[in-house]
Amino acid sequence: MLWLALHFPLLPLEALPLRQSPSALVNRGRVCCVDRAAAEAGVGSGQKLSTALGLAPALAVFERDAGREAAALASLACWAGRFTPTVSLAAPDALLLEIGACLRLFGGAEAIVAAVEAGCREQSYTLTWAAAPTPLGALWLARAGRAAVYPEANAMQAALASLPCVVPGWLADVVERLEAFGLRCLGDLRRQPAAGLRRRIGNAPLDDLLRAWGEIPHPQLAFVFPESFRLSIELPARVEHAEALAFAGQRLFSALAGWLQVRQLLVRACVLQLTHDDRSTSELPLRFAEPAADEARFARLLREHLGRLQLRAPVEALCLRAEEVTARPGASAGLFEQAVAGEGLALCLERLQARLGAGAVRVLAGQADHRPECATGWREPALDLPLSAASTVGQAPPRPLWLLPAPQALREERGRPFWQGPLSLQSRAERLESGWWDEGEAGAAGDLRRDYFVARNPHGQWAWVFRDREGWFLHGLFA
Amino acid sequence: MSAVPLPLAEVLARGDIWRGDALPGLPENAIASGHAELDAELPGGGWPRGNLSEILVDRCGQGEMGLLLPALASLSQAGGWLALIDPPWQPHAPAWAAAGVVPERLLVIRAGRDAAWCCEQLLASGGFAGVLAWPAVSIDARALRRLQVAVEGRPTLACLWRPTAVAGLPSPAPLRLVLAGEASGLTVHILKRRGRPAARPLHLSIPRPGRSSRALAGPSLSAVAARSTALAAVA
């Protein structure tokens, strides 16, 4: 077992994306968490709010909210699902990842750590970490900022021995008593006889010590990745420009990508719900041309959509939910890397749909209807669409490639229809008589009784015209 | 600098090198057009992939799509995607299916002001077998150059439909054809191609609907038939 502990020291503050700097979190009138800019101005934990504001007048102050922190930690746990399926929450501000089983997959602990650090940087979370054979040992080392991998118990125990005796979670009087004994570091503590220590500082701290050292087992409660994905994020201020939502949205999509990875799923459609400052909501649906699980692709598509979005009102919160998920088919990667020319069809389709709107990008779908207006159906393009069976047109009468949006009335002179000159009919009449079933329905083509002809005008254009009770109409072109 | 000089034959075989007295052969890049007379005049023996082709025509319905349909059908049946950007009319699915194009693989895009951007995206993606665009008249040489750069080296048949009025304007497209309809078919004048210039226009016969195909004759509407003598003209 090798546990990678990820400690997010500024999580209470960083759970609020898009906050301005300097900023600080306040609990019962006292500062409890500050960002780097505030710390540089002299603001520190434990100060009164009035003191902090005196030191940094521009300080943005937020109330501490345990629920928000828990949500941020859960979202980070989802995100971490891309590395290992064994993730544990170490509330309030740390995660434990069992990476011993997936070292080979990623090419060593260093590679995993590098990927974790890059991911946290992208989501702008401050991170301290350590990897060690016991979960508690890794956590204590991470909290102390010992960013290193300790693959062996000996190395870990040596590192733990040098840590000070102040362990978060231990009661204040335990820490005080240890100080009174003159014990400075955990190594000193570990060298004392266990029975005597247990009598003096109680069971819990001593058990912690033994767990950290790996002398008694420390089972972890695994984080349960939710059955369906729905994650919200609260914004610290009202956001008025859609583009500014890209950053906060990216955190949600990072979590989605990790969740999809751990559950072996792909997403085809998801919805980003925006909560406005008047408590109303609006929804931004995102569809993928093919089921996807790629974070970079999510981010690109999100940016395209947000670039076009006009916000109805300022936004206070975001919520992402996966609408359509499918199982990920077992696919084997190519043995040799193949040069890919261009970004490919799927990404291109998504980009076009994002920019032009879904209705502007469609594929044809044949429909079994004799009425020309109804014979062409439209669908959203999808790469995994089943193809229609080969058409058995064969001896069917000719049909034009192009159709007018609506039949255009033609004037008639000396018994011949006119379209940029007199039309000469090239075929015999083809009677179309169909559609009694939707007669009178709004938007339907209705009952048609028409005689269609192929016709040619003096410019050499081949047209499809028809004649009904109202006269001659142009309906299509043979191109 | 370059220590090993390339053999002359190899240099001449490149797609962007051509000699004035011969048509360059690019067999792997061309798609047979389905019209033997046209194939004989096109460099590589067919419609080029990875290059812009301009087709200049003033009126729709003269058989201009018939020129491309055999190539589009073979691309579509091989599983390729086709895209129509801002076509002047609505595609009629049964006719495209009858011509051999798979409807579910035919993308129709209404791009409007974004037409040039959209065209560039499609060409550069490399995911399409054929892209047919009807750009606005105002598209300029710079935009065309961008499109040519986007399609270069891609396995895409790229075709722009433009009015004959732009025949005199410069264009970066390596192949430009002017079409004119006539009673029995289509006249194709090759305005520009790689290799020696084309001497005379081609006359192609395009299959047309009408007399040759059997139309279903139904009973005529008596009210209309009484008013019109059009049927007499047919018979």
XYZ file of C-alpha atoms in Angstrom:
714
model
C 0.000 0.000 0.000
C 1.145 3.469 -0.776
C -1.078 6.330 0.310
C -0.880 9.712 -1.334
C -2.234 12.341 1.026
C -3.430 15.574 -0.558
C -3.856 18.404 1.892
C -5.591 21.599 0.744
C -4.607 24.130 3.392
C -6.664 26.961 1.888
C -9.681 24.834 0.961
C -12.223 26.854 3.010
C -11.241 29.920 1.017
C -10.514 28.286 -2.311
C -13.888 26.569 -2.354
C -14.990 29.999 -3.551
C -13.759 30.373 -7.116
C -13.422 33.795 -8.740
C -12.889 35.589 -5.491
C -10.831 38.735 -5.561
C -7.554 39.063 -3.692
C -6.753 39.757 -0.848
C -9.477 37.775 0.802
C -10.062 36.096 4.157
C -12.557 33.788 5.766
C -14.150 34.707 9.067
C -15.666 32.497 11.731
C -17.462 34.155 14.670
C -15.751 37.474 14.147
C -12.254 36.007 13.921
C -10.162 35.428 10.839
C -9.641 31.714 10.243
C -8.157 31.435 6.750
C -6.309 33.951 4.595
C -4.950 33.919 1.090
C -1.401 34.796 0.109
C -2.023 38.486 -0.610
C -3.773 38.953 2.727
C -0.998 37.137 4.580
C 1.544 39.457 2.967
C -0.436 42.430 4.303
C -0.077 40.979 7.797
C -3.485 39.388 8.178
C -3.315 36.102 10.052
C -5.528 33.454 11.588
C -7.050 34.316 14.949
C -7.084 38.067 14.388
C -10.235 40.029 15.014
C -12.010 41.128 11.865
C -11.500 44.784 12.766
C -7.737 44.242 13.082
C -7.615 42.454 9.750
C -9.550 45.237 8.010
C -7.203 47.776 9.553
C -4.212 45.946 8.090
C -5.760 45.426 4.691
C -8.650 47.801 3.960
C -9.361 46.166 0.604
C -9.797 42.756 2.216
C -12.725 40.741 0.854
C -14.304 38.893 3.761
C -16.461 35.766 3.530
C -18.288 33.835 6.182
C -17.029 30.303 6.700
C -19.432 27.666 5.417
C -18.792 24.028 6.320
C -21.275 22.754 3.721
C -19.468 24.518 0.929
C -16.136 23.064 2.069
C -17.598 19.574 2.137
C -18.949 20.048 -1.393
C -15.559 21.246 -2.625
C -13.843 18.244 -1.025
C -16.366 15.872 -2.611
C -15.764 17.481 -5.989
C -12.025 17.027 -5.525
C -12.617 13.383 -4.605
C -14.573 12.928 -7.858
C -11.778 14.588 -9.760
C -9.227 12.272 -8.101
C -11.167 9.280 -9.407
C -9.061 9.533 -12.558
C -5.997 8.367 -10.642
C -7.356 5.595 -8.462
C -10.723 4.146 -7.536
C -9.670 4.022 -3.872
C -10.157 7.532 -2.534
C -10.918 8.433 1.084
C -12.002 11.732 2.514
C -9.912 13.015 5.403
C -12.237 15.800 6.434
C -12.169 18.709 6.550
C -9.446 19.491 4.054
C -7.545 16.411 2.838
C -7.890 13.395 0.581
C -6.163 10.014 0.749
C -5.462 8.219 -2.524
C -4.279 4.621 -2.532
C -1.823 4.668 -5.426
C 0.145 1.507 -4.687
C -2.032 -0.485 -7.096
C -1.784 1.911 -10.026
C 1.881 2.917 -10.007
C 2.649 0.883 -13.121
C -0.279 2.369 -15.022
C 0.964 5.911 -14.598
C 4.671 5.178 -14.623
C 5.595 5.676 -10.990
C 4.541 7.773 -8.019
C 6.402 10.810 -9.343
C 4.288 10.826 -12.506
C 1.076 10.629 -10.487
C 2.200 13.440 -8.212
C 3.091 15.597 -11.198
C -0.353 15.006 -12.714
C -2.055 15.745 -9.391
C -0.114 18.973 -8.962
C -0.933 20.084 -12.508
C -4.607 19.309 -11.960
C -4.735 21.290 -8.736
C -2.956 24.197 -10.376
C -5.536 24.214 -13.169
C -8.372 24.332 -10.668
C -6.279 26.785 -8.585
C -6.201 24.846 -5.344
C -3.170 25.188 -3.099
C -1.764 21.748 -2.376
C 0.663 20.090 0.025
C 1.231 16.383 -0.335
C 3.173 13.346 0.812
C 3.095 9.664 -0.035
C 3.746 6.993 2.616
C 2.791 3.393 3.469
C 0.272 4.374 6.169
C -2.629 6.772 5.603
C -2.102 8.697 8.814
C 1.640 8.929 8.275
C 1.082 10.326 4.785
C -1.472 12.786 6.104
C 0.762 14.096 8.899
C 3.686 14.457 6.525
C 1.481 16.239 3.978
C 0.161 18.626 6.622
C 3.744 19.354 7.657
C 4.634 20.170 4.052
C 7.078 17.269 3.561
C 6.417 16.905 -0.172
C 8.125 13.584 -0.819
C 7.413 9.942 -1.585
C 8.374 7.546 1.244
C 7.967 4.099 -0.269
C 9.415 2.229 2.760
C 8.179 2.203 6.352
C 11.684 2.982 7.694
C 12.031 6.192 5.711
C 8.528 7.255 6.671
C 9.106 6.581 10.377
C 12.333 8.591 10.300
C 10.477 11.509 8.693
C 7.600 11.242 11.151
C 10.007 11.192 14.098
C 11.203 14.685 13.243
C 7.687 16.210 13.189
C 6.678 18.403 16.160
C 4.257 16.988 18.713
C 1.445 19.338 17.715
C -0.974 17.110 15.838
C -4.283 18.548 14.687
C -7.119 16.591 16.191
C -5.419 16.028 19.508
C -6.964 17.813 22.446
C -5.284 20.971 23.668
C -4.513 19.548 27.123
C -2.747 16.555 25.541
C -0.488 18.903 23.596
C 0.087 20.980 26.743
C 0.946 17.910 28.778
C 3.431 16.697 26.164
C 5.095 20.089 26.250
C 5.281 19.889 30.034
C 7.050 16.522 29.701
C 9.623 18.235 27.496
C 8.797 16.126 24.450
C 9.493 18.162 21.322
C 8.948 15.795 18.424
C 7.017 12.646 17.603
C 10.253 10.632 17.707
C 10.678 11.476 21.379
C 7.107 10.484 22.009
C 7.467 7.203 20.161
C 10.474 6.226 22.299
C 8.449 6.382 25.558
C 7.011 3.166 26.976
C 3.555 2.726 25.515
C 1.771 1.653 28.703
C 2.863 4.738 30.610
C 1.949 7.061 27.752
C -1.486 5.502 27.428
C -2.126 6.281 31.124
C -0.941 9.858 30.757
C -2.312 11.104 27.439
C -5.218 8.732 26.842
C -6.012 6.068 24.276
C -6.813 8.114 21.169
C -3.504 9.936 20.697
C -1.493 6.802 21.375
C -3.560 4.793 18.881
C -3.024 7.543 16.325
C 0.683 7.277 16.910
C 0.690 3.508 16.461
C -1.447 3.781 13.302
C 0.881 6.362 11.826
C 3.833 4.122 12.531
C 2.027 1.224 10.909
C 1.964 -0.897 14.057
C -1.780 -1.274 14.200
C -3.949 -1.326 11.073
C -5.892 1.742 9.996
C -8.789 0.816 7.730
C -10.095 3.651 5.579
C -13.667 4.344 4.644
C -13.646 4.590 0.856
C -15.322 7.567 -0.785
C -18.441 6.370 -2.581
C -18.608 7.833 -6.055
C -22.232 8.874 -6.536
C -24.577 6.889 -8.732
C -25.490 9.919 -10.831
C -23.455 13.041 -11.265
C -24.780 16.319 -9.959
C -22.453 18.893 -8.531
C -22.951 22.550 -7.653
C -20.570 25.341 -7.019
C -21.351 28.619 -5.369
C -19.765 31.803 -6.659
C -18.500 34.376 -4.151
C -19.790 37.285 -6.194
C -22.348 37.837 -8.885
C -20.892 37.131 -12.303
C -22.203 39.241 -15.128
C -20.175 37.968 -18.081
C -20.637 34.477 -19.343
C -16.948 34.060 -20.171
C -16.055 34.529 -16.519
C -17.997 31.361 -15.727
C -15.510 29.247 -17.699
C -13.145 28.927 -14.759
C -15.734 27.851 -12.222
C -17.318 25.614 -14.815
C -14.012 23.948 -15.463
C -13.851 22.727 -11.858
C -17.193 21.047 -12.352
C -16.069 19.443 -15.591
C -12.812 18.278 -13.984
C -14.865 16.501 -11.351
C -17.143 15.072 -14.050
C -14.166 13.686 -15.962
C -12.837 11.952 -12.836
C -16.256 10.548 -12.009
C -16.678 9.193 -15.555
C -13.243 7.616 -15.365
C -13.849 5.822 -12.093
C -17.296 4.588 -13.058
C -16.116 3.632 -16.569
C -18.749 5.762 -18.255
C -18.987 8.216 -21.112
C -21.278 11.209 -21.208
C -23.322 12.191 -24.234
C -25.275 15.135 -22.857
C -25.073 17.236 -19.748
C -26.715 20.379 -18.478
C -25.087 23.341 -16.814
C -27.671 25.058 -14.686
C -27.109 28.697 -13.825
C -28.755 30.169 -10.745
C -29.288 33.890 -11.146
C -29.295 36.495 -8.425
C -33.087 36.659 -8.516
C -33.234 32.945 -7.619
C -34.394 32.055 -11.109
C -32.460 29.444 -13.075
C -31.553 28.953 -16.684
C -30.042 25.932 -18.316
C -27.245 25.516 -20.818
C -27.458 22.098 -22.429
C -24.231 20.666 -23.825
C -24.310 17.795 -26.274
C -21.395 15.851 -27.617
C -21.259 14.429 -31.102
C -20.081 11.173 -29.603
C -19.968 10.009 -25.988
C -16.929 11.613 -24.383
C -14.929 11.633 -21.171
C -12.144 13.999 -22.125
C -11.678 16.978 -19.848
C -9.901 19.173 -22.396
C -12.760 18.614 -24.805
C -15.308 19.568 -22.143
C -13.411 22.764 -21.461
C -13.196 23.704 -25.140
C -16.867 23.103 -25.714
C -17.796 25.021 -22.572
C -15.771 28.008 -23.722
C -17.461 27.972 -27.142
C -20.894 27.876 -25.526
C -20.140 30.578 -22.991
C -18.742 32.790 -25.746
C -22.202 32.902 -27.307
C -24.259 33.003 -24.136
C -26.054 36.186 -23.151
C -26.752 36.121 -19.429
C -30.306 37.067 -18.525
C -29.185 38.168 -15.081
C -25.998 37.914 -13.008
C -25.129 34.374 -11.939
C -24.625 33.262 -8.339
C -24.222 29.499 -8.588
C -23.565 26.753 -11.107
C -24.746 23.195 -11.097
C -23.605 20.523 -13.523
C -25.488 17.313 -14.021
C -24.804 14.481 -16.432
C -27.971 13.710 -18.352
C -27.121 10.850 -20.651
C -24.328 8.487 -19.767
C -23.365 5.280 -21.488
C -21.031 2.496 -20.507
C -17.550 2.897 -21.853
C -16.846 0.178 -24.364
C -13.665 -1.735 -23.805
C -11.327 -0.216 -26.333
C -7.738 -1.111 -26.890
C -5.311 1.647 -27.639
C -3.298 1.496 -30.816
C 0.069 -0.140 -30.473
C 1.807 2.482 -32.533
C 0.948 6.113 -32.346
C -0.794 7.240 -35.453
C -0.455 10.729 -36.789
C -3.824 12.412 -36.605
C -4.464 14.958 -39.316
C -6.749 17.658 -38.017
C -8.908 17.499 -34.922
C -11.362 15.069 -36.441
C -15.027 15.061 -37.105
C -16.493 14.926 -33.604
C -14.686 17.958 -32.237
C -15.460 19.919 -35.376
C -19.177 19.128 -35.125
C -19.295 20.145 -31.478
C -17.564 23.407 -32.211
C -19.960 24.214 -35.053
C -22.994 23.386 -32.937
C -21.678 25.502 -30.114
C -21.112 28.516 -32.360
C -24.000 28.297 -34.806
C -26.598 26.737 -32.533
C -27.726 23.144 -32.684
C -30.487 23.788 -35.216
C -28.045 25.128 -37.809
C -26.059 21.902 -38.074
C -28.176 18.928 -39.086
C -28.091 15.775 -41.132
C -30.734 14.531 -43.524
C -33.001 11.676 -42.613
C -35.283 10.101 -45.142
C -38.914 9.792 -44.119
C -41.487 7.515 -45.646
C -43.948 10.097 -46.871
C -45.065 10.682 -50.431
C -45.493 14.389 -49.947
C -42.263 16.134 -51.002
C -42.505 18.615 -48.141
C -42.489 15.753 -45.671
C -40.010 13.388 -47.310
C -36.989 15.135 -45.809
C -36.414 14.807 -42.110
C -33.730 16.460 -40.039
C -31.680 15.116 -37.191
C -28.903 16.226 -34.924
C -25.653 14.814 -36.256
C -24.294 11.937 -34.193
C -21.365 9.770 -35.080
C -22.934 6.581 -33.795
C -26.209 7.079 -35.639
C -27.457 3.885 -37.273
C -27.581 4.245 -41.041
C -30.843 3.724 -42.850
C -31.162 0.644 -44.969
C -30.138 1.049 -48.595
C -32.941 2.729 -50.449
C -34.813 0.619 -52.937
C -35.642 3.449 -55.257
C -34.818 1.751 -58.533
C -37.685 2.475 -60.866
C -39.173 5.308 -58.840
C -40.033 8.495 -60.697
C -37.340 11.185 -60.657
C -37.009 13.448 -57.676
C -35.163 16.774 -57.655
C -32.064 17.307 -55.521
C -33.235 20.704 -54.339
C -36.596 21.696 -53.002
C -37.895 25.198 -52.514
C -38.743 26.067 -48.900
C -42.332 26.538 -50.071
C -43.897 26.064 -53.523
C -43.606 29.235 -55.585
C -46.639 30.238 -57.625
C -45.962 30.522 -61.372
C -47.932 32.545 -63.852
C -49.428 30.851 -66.831
C -49.377 32.213 -70.363
C -51.143 30.575 -73.241
C -51.534 27.411 -71.217
C -47.820 27.135 -70.343
C -46.297 27.845 -66.947
C -43.620 30.538 -66.876
C -40.425 30.481 -64.829
C -37.792 32.800 -66.293
C -39.258 31.993 -69.667
C -41.841 29.529 -70.846
C -41.415 26.044 -69.393
C -41.583 23.040 -71.658
C -42.812 19.924 -69.930
C -40.446 16.969 -70.248
C -42.483 14.243 -68.590
C -45.995 13.041 -68.186
C -47.941 13.956 -65.125
C -47.184 12.157 -61.878
C -50.123 12.270 -59.524
C -49.387 12.715 -55.826
C -52.457 12.357 -53.692
C -51.703 11.893 -50.036
C -51.900 13.279 -46.555
C -55.607 13.218 -45.642
C -54.615 12.142 -42.116
C -53.158 15.416 -40.963
C -55.545 17.675 -42.842
C -56.235 20.757 -40.789
C -53.467 20.207 -38.252
C -51.337 23.247 -37.544
C -48.015 23.160 -39.382
C -48.832 19.982 -41.291
C -48.687 19.765 -45.052
C -52.238 18.480 -45.195
C -54.055 16.692 -47.965
C -52.354 17.180 -51.339
C -53.669 16.491 -54.817
C -51.065 17.525 -57.322
C -49.816 16.613 -60.796
C -46.030 16.900 -60.937
C -44.015 17.472 -64.135
C -40.371 17.741 -65.048
C -39.986 20.994 -66.962
C -37.181 22.902 -68.671
C -36.886 26.614 -69.302
C -34.959 28.373 -72.099
C -31.928 28.894 -69.808
C -31.428 25.152 -69.554
C -32.727 24.886 -65.998
C -34.605 21.725 -65.103
C -37.428 22.329 -62.712
C -39.989 20.266 -60.896
C -43.369 21.944 -61.188
C -46.835 20.910 -60.205
C -50.365 21.887 -60.990
C -53.275 21.748 -58.615
C -56.604 23.491 -58.256
C -54.896 26.821 -57.721
C -52.623 26.724 -60.755
C -48.939 26.115 -61.439
C -46.206 26.030 -58.813
C -42.437 25.589 -58.887
C -41.360 23.113 -56.222
C -37.838 21.890 -56.950
C -34.781 21.837 -59.162
C -32.990 18.960 -60.823
C -29.422 20.113 -60.384
C 22.952 22.864 -46.506
C 20.909 20.075 -48.001
C 23.622 17.547 -48.642
C 21.655 15.061 -50.680
C 20.039 16.562 -53.779
C 16.672 15.033 -54.562
C 16.403 13.198 -57.835
C 14.594 15.233 -60.465
C 11.898 12.597 -60.942
C 11.051 12.792 -57.254
C 10.791 16.554 -57.341
C 8.533 16.420 -60.374
C 6.269 13.907 -58.655
C 5.390 16.378 -55.911
C 1.886 17.755 -55.892
C 2.917 21.386 -55.883
C 5.330 21.093 -58.800
C 3.913 20.931 -62.270
C 5.231 21.262 -65.760
C 3.713 23.456 -68.386
C 3.453 20.780 -71.030
C 1.840 17.950 -69.108
C -0.807 17.263 -66.508
C 0.701 16.203 -63.209
C -0.315 12.783 -62.043
C -1.674 12.587 -58.508
C -3.463 9.277 -58.599
C -3.844 8.827 -54.842
C -5.371 12.245 -54.386
C -7.991 12.203 -57.088
C -11.486 10.760 -57.155
C -12.896 9.645 -60.473
C -15.624 12.089 -61.413
C -17.683 9.493 -63.216
C -17.395 11.427 -66.479
C -14.627 9.982 -68.607
C -14.139 13.092 -70.780
C -13.785 15.251 -67.677
C -11.407 12.846 -65.932
C -9.143 12.995 -68.991
C -8.809 16.746 -68.600
C -8.466 16.962 -64.816
C -4.983 16.739 -63.305
C -4.639 13.365 -61.633
C -7.582 11.995 -63.553
C -10.393 13.156 -61.291
C -11.596 15.626 -58.686
C -8.669 16.622 -56.490
C -8.620 16.029 -52.752
C -6.738 18.398 -50.498
C -7.206 21.350 -52.839
C -9.946 23.875 -53.412
C -11.975 23.532 -56.566
C -14.140 26.395 -57.753
C -17.156 25.769 -59.907
C -18.548 28.909 -61.466
C -22.166 28.714 -62.494
C -24.889 31.319 -62.730
C -28.080 29.352 -62.552
C -29.016 26.329 -60.526
C -30.704 23.382 -62.112
C -28.533 23.043 -65.201
C -27.063 19.752 -64.107
C -24.169 21.217 -62.170
C -24.638 18.863 -59.213
C -24.756 15.949 -61.625
C -21.136 16.713 -62.339
C -20.164 15.963 -58.725
C -22.783 13.443 -57.680
C -20.993 10.264 -58.832
C -17.888 11.248 -56.850
C -19.958 12.271 -53.814
C -21.893 9.015 -53.926
C -18.734 6.919 -53.991
C -17.292 8.916 -51.058
C -20.512 8.590 -49.102
C -20.862 4.880 -49.693
C -17.307 4.398 -48.470
C -18.528 5.799 -45.132
C -17.334 9.363 -45.583
C -19.139 12.418 -44.285
C -20.301 15.113 -46.676
C -21.164 18.667 -45.738
C -23.187 21.310 -47.552
C -22.623 24.826 -46.280
C -25.403 27.288 -47.048
C -26.859 25.481 -50.055
C -29.144 27.767 -52.095
C -32.118 25.420 -51.755
C -33.217 22.713 -49.371
C -31.833 19.256 -50.079
C -34.544 16.753 -50.914
C -33.650 13.554 -49.101
C -35.181 10.975 -51.497
C -33.229 12.399 -54.444
C -29.919 12.386 -52.605
C -30.558 8.847 -51.410
C -31.471 7.788 -54.946
C -28.208 9.293 -56.188
C -26.334 7.046 -53.776
C -25.592 9.503 -50.949
C -26.231 8.188 -47.420
C -28.593 10.782 -45.902
C -27.325 10.298 -42.334
C -23.850 11.205 -43.518
C -24.920 14.397 -45.277
C -24.518 17.411 -43.059
C -26.397 20.577 -43.950
C -25.166 23.715 -42.253
C -26.801 27.121 -42.170
C -23.823 29.278 -41.308
C -24.881 32.717 -42.552
C -22.257 35.265 -41.600
C -19.991 32.547 -40.216
C -19.838 30.686 -43.537
C -16.145 31.274 -44.191
C -15.204 30.379 -40.609
C -17.395 27.308 -40.739
C -15.911 26.197 -44.049
C -12.409 26.580 -42.685
C -13.270 24.523 -39.600
C -14.709 21.721 -41.679
C -11.766 21.635 -44.064
C -9.139 21.821 -41.333
C -10.770 19.106 -39.228
C -9.793 16.479 -41.787
C -12.889 14.509 -40.812
C -14.932 15.116 -43.943
C -14.743 13.347 -47.267
C -16.461 16.159 -49.117
C -17.261 19.790 -48.330
C -19.438 21.783 -50.711
C -19.910 25.453 -49.949
C -21.900 28.249 -51.500
C -20.012 31.240 -50.105
C -21.369 34.763 -50.234
C -20.438 36.726 -53.357
C -18.340 39.012 -51.199
C -15.842 36.319 -50.159
C -12.405 37.750 -50.881
C -9.103 36.288 -52.052
C -7.723 36.361 -48.509
C -10.538 34.223 -47.170
C -10.108 31.866 -50.120
C -6.411 31.605 -49.395
C -7.204 30.639 -45.807
C -9.504 27.914 -47.063
C -6.877 26.609 -49.461
C -4.343 26.480 -46.626
C -6.881 24.730 -44.384
C -7.597 21.979 -46.889
C -4.038 21.349 -48.030
C -2.958 17.817 -47.241
C -6.417 16.777 -46.000
C -8.324 13.906 -47.564
C -11.216 16.201 -48.440
C -12.887 17.049 -51.716
C -13.523 20.764 -51.319
C -15.759 22.528 -53.751
C -16.888 26.143 -53.823
C -19.826 27.282 -55.933
C -19.490 30.841 -57.181
C -21.100 33.000 -59.875
C -19.405 33.306 -63.259
C -18.980 37.025 -62.626
C -15.894 36.256 -60.500
C -14.146 34.382 -63.337
C -11.886 37.360 -63.953
C -10.905 37.826 -60.322
C -7.815 36.081 -58.970
C -8.337 33.015 -56.829
C -5.935 30.658 -55.042
C -8.015 27.609 -56.014
C -5.865 25.314 -58.204
C -8.880 24.157 -60.215
C -11.569 26.457 -61.616
C -14.368 25.402 -63.938
C -17.053 27.473 -65.647
C -20.293 25.680 -66.407
C -23.012 26.509 -68.864
C -26.159 24.515 -69.468
C -27.280 23.432 -72.882
C -30.081 21.342 -74.226
C -28.299 17.988 -74.210
C -25.997 18.402 -71.279
C -23.400 20.710 -69.832
C -20.531 22.712 -71.265
C -17.468 22.726 -69.015
C -14.773 25.274 -69.588
C -11.651 24.651 -67.537
C -10.576 28.137 -66.575
C -7.576 27.069 -64.527
C -5.860 23.838 -63.730
C -2.387 22.668 -62.822
C -0.483 21.891 -65.982
C -1.046 23.139 -69.484
C -4.138 25.237 -70.029
C -7.212 23.595 -71.475
C -7.752 24.371 -75.124
C -11.459 23.970 -75.699
C -14.571 23.497 -73.613
C -15.911 20.014 -72.938
C -19.426 18.915 -73.692
C -20.684 16.461 -71.123
C -23.956 14.667 -71.211
C -25.553 14.638 -67.786
C -28.405 12.216 -67.169
C -31.585 14.254 -67.003
C -35.004 13.302 -65.767
C -37.901 13.318 -68.137
C -38.807 11.447 -71.265
C -36.377 8.589 -70.844
C -37.592 7.722 -67.357
C -41.013 6.249 -66.939
C -43.238 8.614 -65.046
C -46.375 7.405 -63.387
C -49.363 8.767 -65.212
C -52.396 9.403 -63.102
C -55.830 10.722 -63.898
C -55.580 14.445 -64.447
C -57.619 16.918 -62.507
C -60.489 17.595 -64.780
C -60.953 21.194 -63.717
C -57.331 22.044 -64.439
C -57.092 19.964 -67.572
C -59.970 21.855 -69.059
C -58.218 25.128 -68.393
C -54.771 24.158 -69.601
C -53.434 22.849 -72.836
C -50.082 22.030 -71.329
C -50.627 18.314 -71.625
C -50.883 18.704 -75.372
C -47.373 20.116 -75.369
C -46.089 16.995 -73.624
C -47.837 14.537 -75.874
